[in-house]
Short mmCIF file of C-alpha atoms in Angstrom, two decimals:
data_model
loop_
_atom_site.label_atom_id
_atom_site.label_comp_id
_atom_site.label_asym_id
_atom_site.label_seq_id
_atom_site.Cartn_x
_atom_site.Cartn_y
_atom_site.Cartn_z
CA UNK X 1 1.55 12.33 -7.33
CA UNK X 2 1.62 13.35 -3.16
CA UNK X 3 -0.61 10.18 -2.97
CA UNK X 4 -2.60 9.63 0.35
CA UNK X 5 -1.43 13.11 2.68
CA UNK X 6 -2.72 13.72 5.95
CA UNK X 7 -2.23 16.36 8.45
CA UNK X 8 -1.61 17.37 10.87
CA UNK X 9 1.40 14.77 11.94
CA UNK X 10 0.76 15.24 15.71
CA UNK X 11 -1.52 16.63 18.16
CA UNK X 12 -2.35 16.65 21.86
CA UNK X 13 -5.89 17.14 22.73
CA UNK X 14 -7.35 17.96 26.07
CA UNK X 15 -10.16 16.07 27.08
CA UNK X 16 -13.44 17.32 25.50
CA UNK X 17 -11.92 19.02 22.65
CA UNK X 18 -12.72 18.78 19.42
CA UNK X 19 -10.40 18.64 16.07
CA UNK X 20 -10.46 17.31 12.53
CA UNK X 21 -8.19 15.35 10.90
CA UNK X 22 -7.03 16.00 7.39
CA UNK X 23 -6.71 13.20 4.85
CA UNK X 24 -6.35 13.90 1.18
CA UNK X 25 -5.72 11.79 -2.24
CA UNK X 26 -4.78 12.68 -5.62
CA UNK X 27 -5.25 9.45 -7.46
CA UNK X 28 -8.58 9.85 -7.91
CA UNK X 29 -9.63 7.13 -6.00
CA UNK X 30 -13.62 6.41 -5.47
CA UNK X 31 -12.88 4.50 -1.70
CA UNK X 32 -11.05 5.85 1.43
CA UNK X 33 -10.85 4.86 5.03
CA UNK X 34 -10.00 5.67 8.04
CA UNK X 35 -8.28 3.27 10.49
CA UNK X 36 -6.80 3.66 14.24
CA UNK X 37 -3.66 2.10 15.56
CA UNK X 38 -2.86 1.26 19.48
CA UNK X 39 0.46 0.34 20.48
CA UNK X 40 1.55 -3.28 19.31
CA UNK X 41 -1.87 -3.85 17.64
CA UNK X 42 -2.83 -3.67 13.99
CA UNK X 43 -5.55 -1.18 12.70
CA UNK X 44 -9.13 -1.11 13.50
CA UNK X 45 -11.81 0.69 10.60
CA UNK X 46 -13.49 3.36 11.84
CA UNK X 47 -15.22 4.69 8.46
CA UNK X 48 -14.79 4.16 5.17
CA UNK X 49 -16.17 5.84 2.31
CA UNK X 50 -16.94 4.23 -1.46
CA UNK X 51 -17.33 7.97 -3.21
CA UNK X 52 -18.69 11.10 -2.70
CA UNK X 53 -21.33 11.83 -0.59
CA UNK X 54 -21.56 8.19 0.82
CA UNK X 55 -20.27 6.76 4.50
CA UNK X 56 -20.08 4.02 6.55
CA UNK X 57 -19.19 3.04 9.64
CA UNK X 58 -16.45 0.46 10.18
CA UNK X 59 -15.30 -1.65 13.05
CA UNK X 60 -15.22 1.07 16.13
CA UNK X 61 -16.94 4.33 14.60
CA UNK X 62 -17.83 5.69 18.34
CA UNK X 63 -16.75 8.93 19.20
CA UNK X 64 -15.86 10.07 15.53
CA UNK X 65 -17.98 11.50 12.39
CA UNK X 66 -16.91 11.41 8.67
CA UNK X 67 -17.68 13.34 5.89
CA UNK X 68 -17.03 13.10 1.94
CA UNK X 69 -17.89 16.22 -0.07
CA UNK X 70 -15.50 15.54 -2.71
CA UNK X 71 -13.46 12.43 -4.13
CA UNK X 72 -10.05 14.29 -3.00
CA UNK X 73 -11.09 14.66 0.49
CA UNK X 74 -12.14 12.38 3.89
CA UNK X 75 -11.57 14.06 6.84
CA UNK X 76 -12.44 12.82 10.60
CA UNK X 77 -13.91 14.35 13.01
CA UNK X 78 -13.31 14.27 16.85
CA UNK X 79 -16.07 15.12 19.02
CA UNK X 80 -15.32 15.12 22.99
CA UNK X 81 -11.71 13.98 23.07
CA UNK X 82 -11.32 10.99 25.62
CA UNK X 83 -8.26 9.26 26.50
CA UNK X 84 -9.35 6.46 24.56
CA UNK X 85 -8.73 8.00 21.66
CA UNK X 86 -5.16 8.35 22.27
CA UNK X 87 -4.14 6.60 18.99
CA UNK X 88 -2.09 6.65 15.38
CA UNK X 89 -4.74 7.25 12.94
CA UNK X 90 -4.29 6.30 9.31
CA UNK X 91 -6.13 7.40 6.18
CA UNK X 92 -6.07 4.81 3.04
CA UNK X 93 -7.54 4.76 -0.45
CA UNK X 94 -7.94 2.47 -3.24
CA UNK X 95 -9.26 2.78 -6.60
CA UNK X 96 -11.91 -0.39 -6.12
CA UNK X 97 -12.99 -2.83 -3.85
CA UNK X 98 -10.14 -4.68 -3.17
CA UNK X 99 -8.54 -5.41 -6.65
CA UNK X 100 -6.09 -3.41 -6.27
CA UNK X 101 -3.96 -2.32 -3.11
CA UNK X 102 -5.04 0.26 -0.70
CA UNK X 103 -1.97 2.44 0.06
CA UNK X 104 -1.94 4.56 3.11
CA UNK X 105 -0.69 8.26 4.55
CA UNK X 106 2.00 8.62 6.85
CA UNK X 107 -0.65 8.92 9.84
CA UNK X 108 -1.30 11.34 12.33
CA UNK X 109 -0.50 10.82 16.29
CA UNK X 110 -2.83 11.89 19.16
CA UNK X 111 -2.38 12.26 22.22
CA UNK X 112 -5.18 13.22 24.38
CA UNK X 113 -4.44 14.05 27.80
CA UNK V 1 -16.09 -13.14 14.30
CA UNK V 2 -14.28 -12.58 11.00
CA UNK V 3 -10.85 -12.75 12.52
CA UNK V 4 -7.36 -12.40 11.27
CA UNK V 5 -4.54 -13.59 13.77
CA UNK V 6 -0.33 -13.87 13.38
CA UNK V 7 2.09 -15.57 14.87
CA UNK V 8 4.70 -14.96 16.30
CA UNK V 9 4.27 -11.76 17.67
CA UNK V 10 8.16 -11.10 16.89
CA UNK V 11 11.21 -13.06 15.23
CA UNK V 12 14.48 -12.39 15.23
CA UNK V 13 17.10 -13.60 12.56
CA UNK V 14 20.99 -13.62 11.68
CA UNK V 15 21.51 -12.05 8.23
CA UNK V 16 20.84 -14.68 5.21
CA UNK V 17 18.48 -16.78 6.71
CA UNK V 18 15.17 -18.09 5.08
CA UNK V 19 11.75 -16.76 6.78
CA UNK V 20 8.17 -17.46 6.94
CA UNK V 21 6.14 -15.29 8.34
CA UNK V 22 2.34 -16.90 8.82
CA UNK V 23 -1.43 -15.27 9.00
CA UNK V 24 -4.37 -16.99 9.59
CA UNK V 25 -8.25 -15.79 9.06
CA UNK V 26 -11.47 -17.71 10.45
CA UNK V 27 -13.93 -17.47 7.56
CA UNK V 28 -12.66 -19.13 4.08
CA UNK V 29 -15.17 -16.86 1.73
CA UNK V 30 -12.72 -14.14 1.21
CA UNK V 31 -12.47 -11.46 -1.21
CA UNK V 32 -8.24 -11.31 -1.14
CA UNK V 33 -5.44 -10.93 0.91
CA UNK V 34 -2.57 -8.73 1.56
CA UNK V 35 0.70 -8.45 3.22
CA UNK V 36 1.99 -4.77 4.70
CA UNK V 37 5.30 -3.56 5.52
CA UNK V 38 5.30 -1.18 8.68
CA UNK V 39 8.52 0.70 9.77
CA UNK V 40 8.38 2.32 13.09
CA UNK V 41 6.89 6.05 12.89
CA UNK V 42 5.45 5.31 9.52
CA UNK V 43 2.46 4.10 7.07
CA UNK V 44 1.95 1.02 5.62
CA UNK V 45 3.42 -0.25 2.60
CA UNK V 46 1.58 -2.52 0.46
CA UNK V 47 3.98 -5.78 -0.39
CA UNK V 48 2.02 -8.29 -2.40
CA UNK V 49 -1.61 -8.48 -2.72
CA UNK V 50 -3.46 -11.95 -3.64
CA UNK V 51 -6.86 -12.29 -5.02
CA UNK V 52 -8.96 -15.30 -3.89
CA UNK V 53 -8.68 -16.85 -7.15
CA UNK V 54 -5.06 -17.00 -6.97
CA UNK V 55 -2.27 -19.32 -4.95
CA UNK V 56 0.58 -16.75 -4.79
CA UNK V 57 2.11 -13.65 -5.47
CA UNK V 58 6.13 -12.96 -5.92
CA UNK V 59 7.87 -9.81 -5.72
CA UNK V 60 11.75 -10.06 -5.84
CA UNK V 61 12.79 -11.98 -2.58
CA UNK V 62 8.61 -12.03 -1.09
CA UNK V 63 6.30 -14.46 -2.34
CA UNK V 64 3.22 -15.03 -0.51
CA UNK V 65 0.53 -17.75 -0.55
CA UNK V 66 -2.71 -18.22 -0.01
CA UNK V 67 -4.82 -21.17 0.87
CA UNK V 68 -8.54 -20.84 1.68
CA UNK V 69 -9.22 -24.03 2.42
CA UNK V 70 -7.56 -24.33 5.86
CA UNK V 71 -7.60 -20.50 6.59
CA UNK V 72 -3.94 -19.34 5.69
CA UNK V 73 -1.45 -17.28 4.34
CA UNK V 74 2.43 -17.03 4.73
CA UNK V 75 5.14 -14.76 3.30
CA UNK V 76 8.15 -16.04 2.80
CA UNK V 77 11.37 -13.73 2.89
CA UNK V 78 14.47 -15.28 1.45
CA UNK V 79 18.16 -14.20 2.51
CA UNK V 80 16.78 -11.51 4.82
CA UNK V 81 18.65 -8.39 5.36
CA UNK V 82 18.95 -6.08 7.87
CA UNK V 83 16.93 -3.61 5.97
CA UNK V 84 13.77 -6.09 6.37
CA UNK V 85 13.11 -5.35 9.61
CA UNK V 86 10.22 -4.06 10.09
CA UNK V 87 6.44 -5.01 10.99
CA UNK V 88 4.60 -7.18 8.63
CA UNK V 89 1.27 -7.10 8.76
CA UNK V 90 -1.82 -9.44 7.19
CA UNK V 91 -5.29 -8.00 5.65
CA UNK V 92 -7.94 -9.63 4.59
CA UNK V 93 -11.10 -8.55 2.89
CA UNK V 94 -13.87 -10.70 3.47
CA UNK V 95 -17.21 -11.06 0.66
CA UNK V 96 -19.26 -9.94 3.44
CA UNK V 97 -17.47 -6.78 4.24
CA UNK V 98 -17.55 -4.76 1.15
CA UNK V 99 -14.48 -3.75 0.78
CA UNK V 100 -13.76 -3.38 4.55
CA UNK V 101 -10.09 -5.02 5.33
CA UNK V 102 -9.32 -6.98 8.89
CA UNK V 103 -6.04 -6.60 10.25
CA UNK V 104 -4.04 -8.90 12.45
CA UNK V 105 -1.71 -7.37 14.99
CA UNK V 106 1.06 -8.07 12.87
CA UNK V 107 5.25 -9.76 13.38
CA UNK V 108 7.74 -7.71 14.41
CA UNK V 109 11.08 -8.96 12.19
CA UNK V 110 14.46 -7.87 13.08
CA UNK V 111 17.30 -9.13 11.07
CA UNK V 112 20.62 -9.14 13.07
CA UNK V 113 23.91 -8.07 10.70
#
């Protein structure tokens, strides 16, 4: 098992661009999310997703849109780049609501300039 | 506010000593609880996870507890090694959040040789 992957590992972003972040799971797990990281901080939701076909936003969804088409797949999408989303974003899953542990990808850094 | 807060920020250690490590949340009607390893550059690593129903969790030289009544959690490291430094970080999944984890901002460890 890859577990949670995510790509791409870094990016820099002008401001008003637009990309997607990749995040993918093979352990068949029904909930994913999607959390941001600032320097020295610990991670904020942004949206999670408890199976196919069904989102919700999190903590600080702003700025960001979410999709689930499959149970593999969550990715994020960045509309209109701003500085402050200069970040470390990480993608989690877990099998059920918190009974057992989430476990994360590597996370993906971006800088937006 | 469901809010999750450590402290210290940041210990440091000599080699072999005893640690605890402590995490405290506002709102006692929690779903569970769970301690994170961060190394610099990376994901999170799940350490021990404790359901509400439970007082603690041990994992070779980790055990964690948990009490709800006054708000708080601690990991305890014993005869830390250099290879434990790292960030730890505290989650907690509230009833009211389904499913949704807070983070604190986490302790920076470093274990001196």
């Amino acid at each position: 098992n890859a577990g949670v992957t995510q790509t791409p590992k870094f990016r820099i972003l002008k401001i008003g661009q637009s990309m997607t972040l990749q995040c993918t799971q093979d352990m068949n797990h029904n909930y994913m999310y999607w959390y941001r990281q600032d320097p020295g901080m610990g991670l904020k939701l942004i949206y999670y997703s408890v199976g196919a076909g069904i989102t919700d936003k999190g903590e600080v969804p702003n700025g960001y849109n979410v999709s689930r088409s499959t149970t593999e797949d969550f990715p994020l999408r960045l509309e209109l780049a701003a500085p402050s989303q200069t970040s470390v974003y990480f993608c989690a899953s877990s099998y059920s609501r918190g009974r057992e542990t989430q476990y994360f990808g590597p996370g993906t850094r971006l800088l937006v300039l | 506010k469901q809010e999750v807060t450590q402290i210290p920020a940041a210990l440091s250690v000599p080699e072999g000593e005893n640690l605890v490590l402590n995490c405290s949340f506002t709102d006692s009607a929690i779903y569970n609880l769970q301690w994170f390893r961060q190394d610099p550059g990376k994901g999170l690593t799940s350490l021990l996870l404790i359901q509400s129903s439970q007082r603690e969790q041990t994992s070779g030289r980790l055990n964690a507890s948990l009490d709800k009544s006054s708000g708080r959690s601690t990991l305890y490291i014993a005869a830390s090694q250099p290879g434990d430094s790292a960030t730890y970080l505290c989650a907690v999944t509230y009833n009211t959040n389904a499913g949704k984890s807070t983070f604190g901002d986490g302790t920076t460890l470093t274990v001196k040789p």
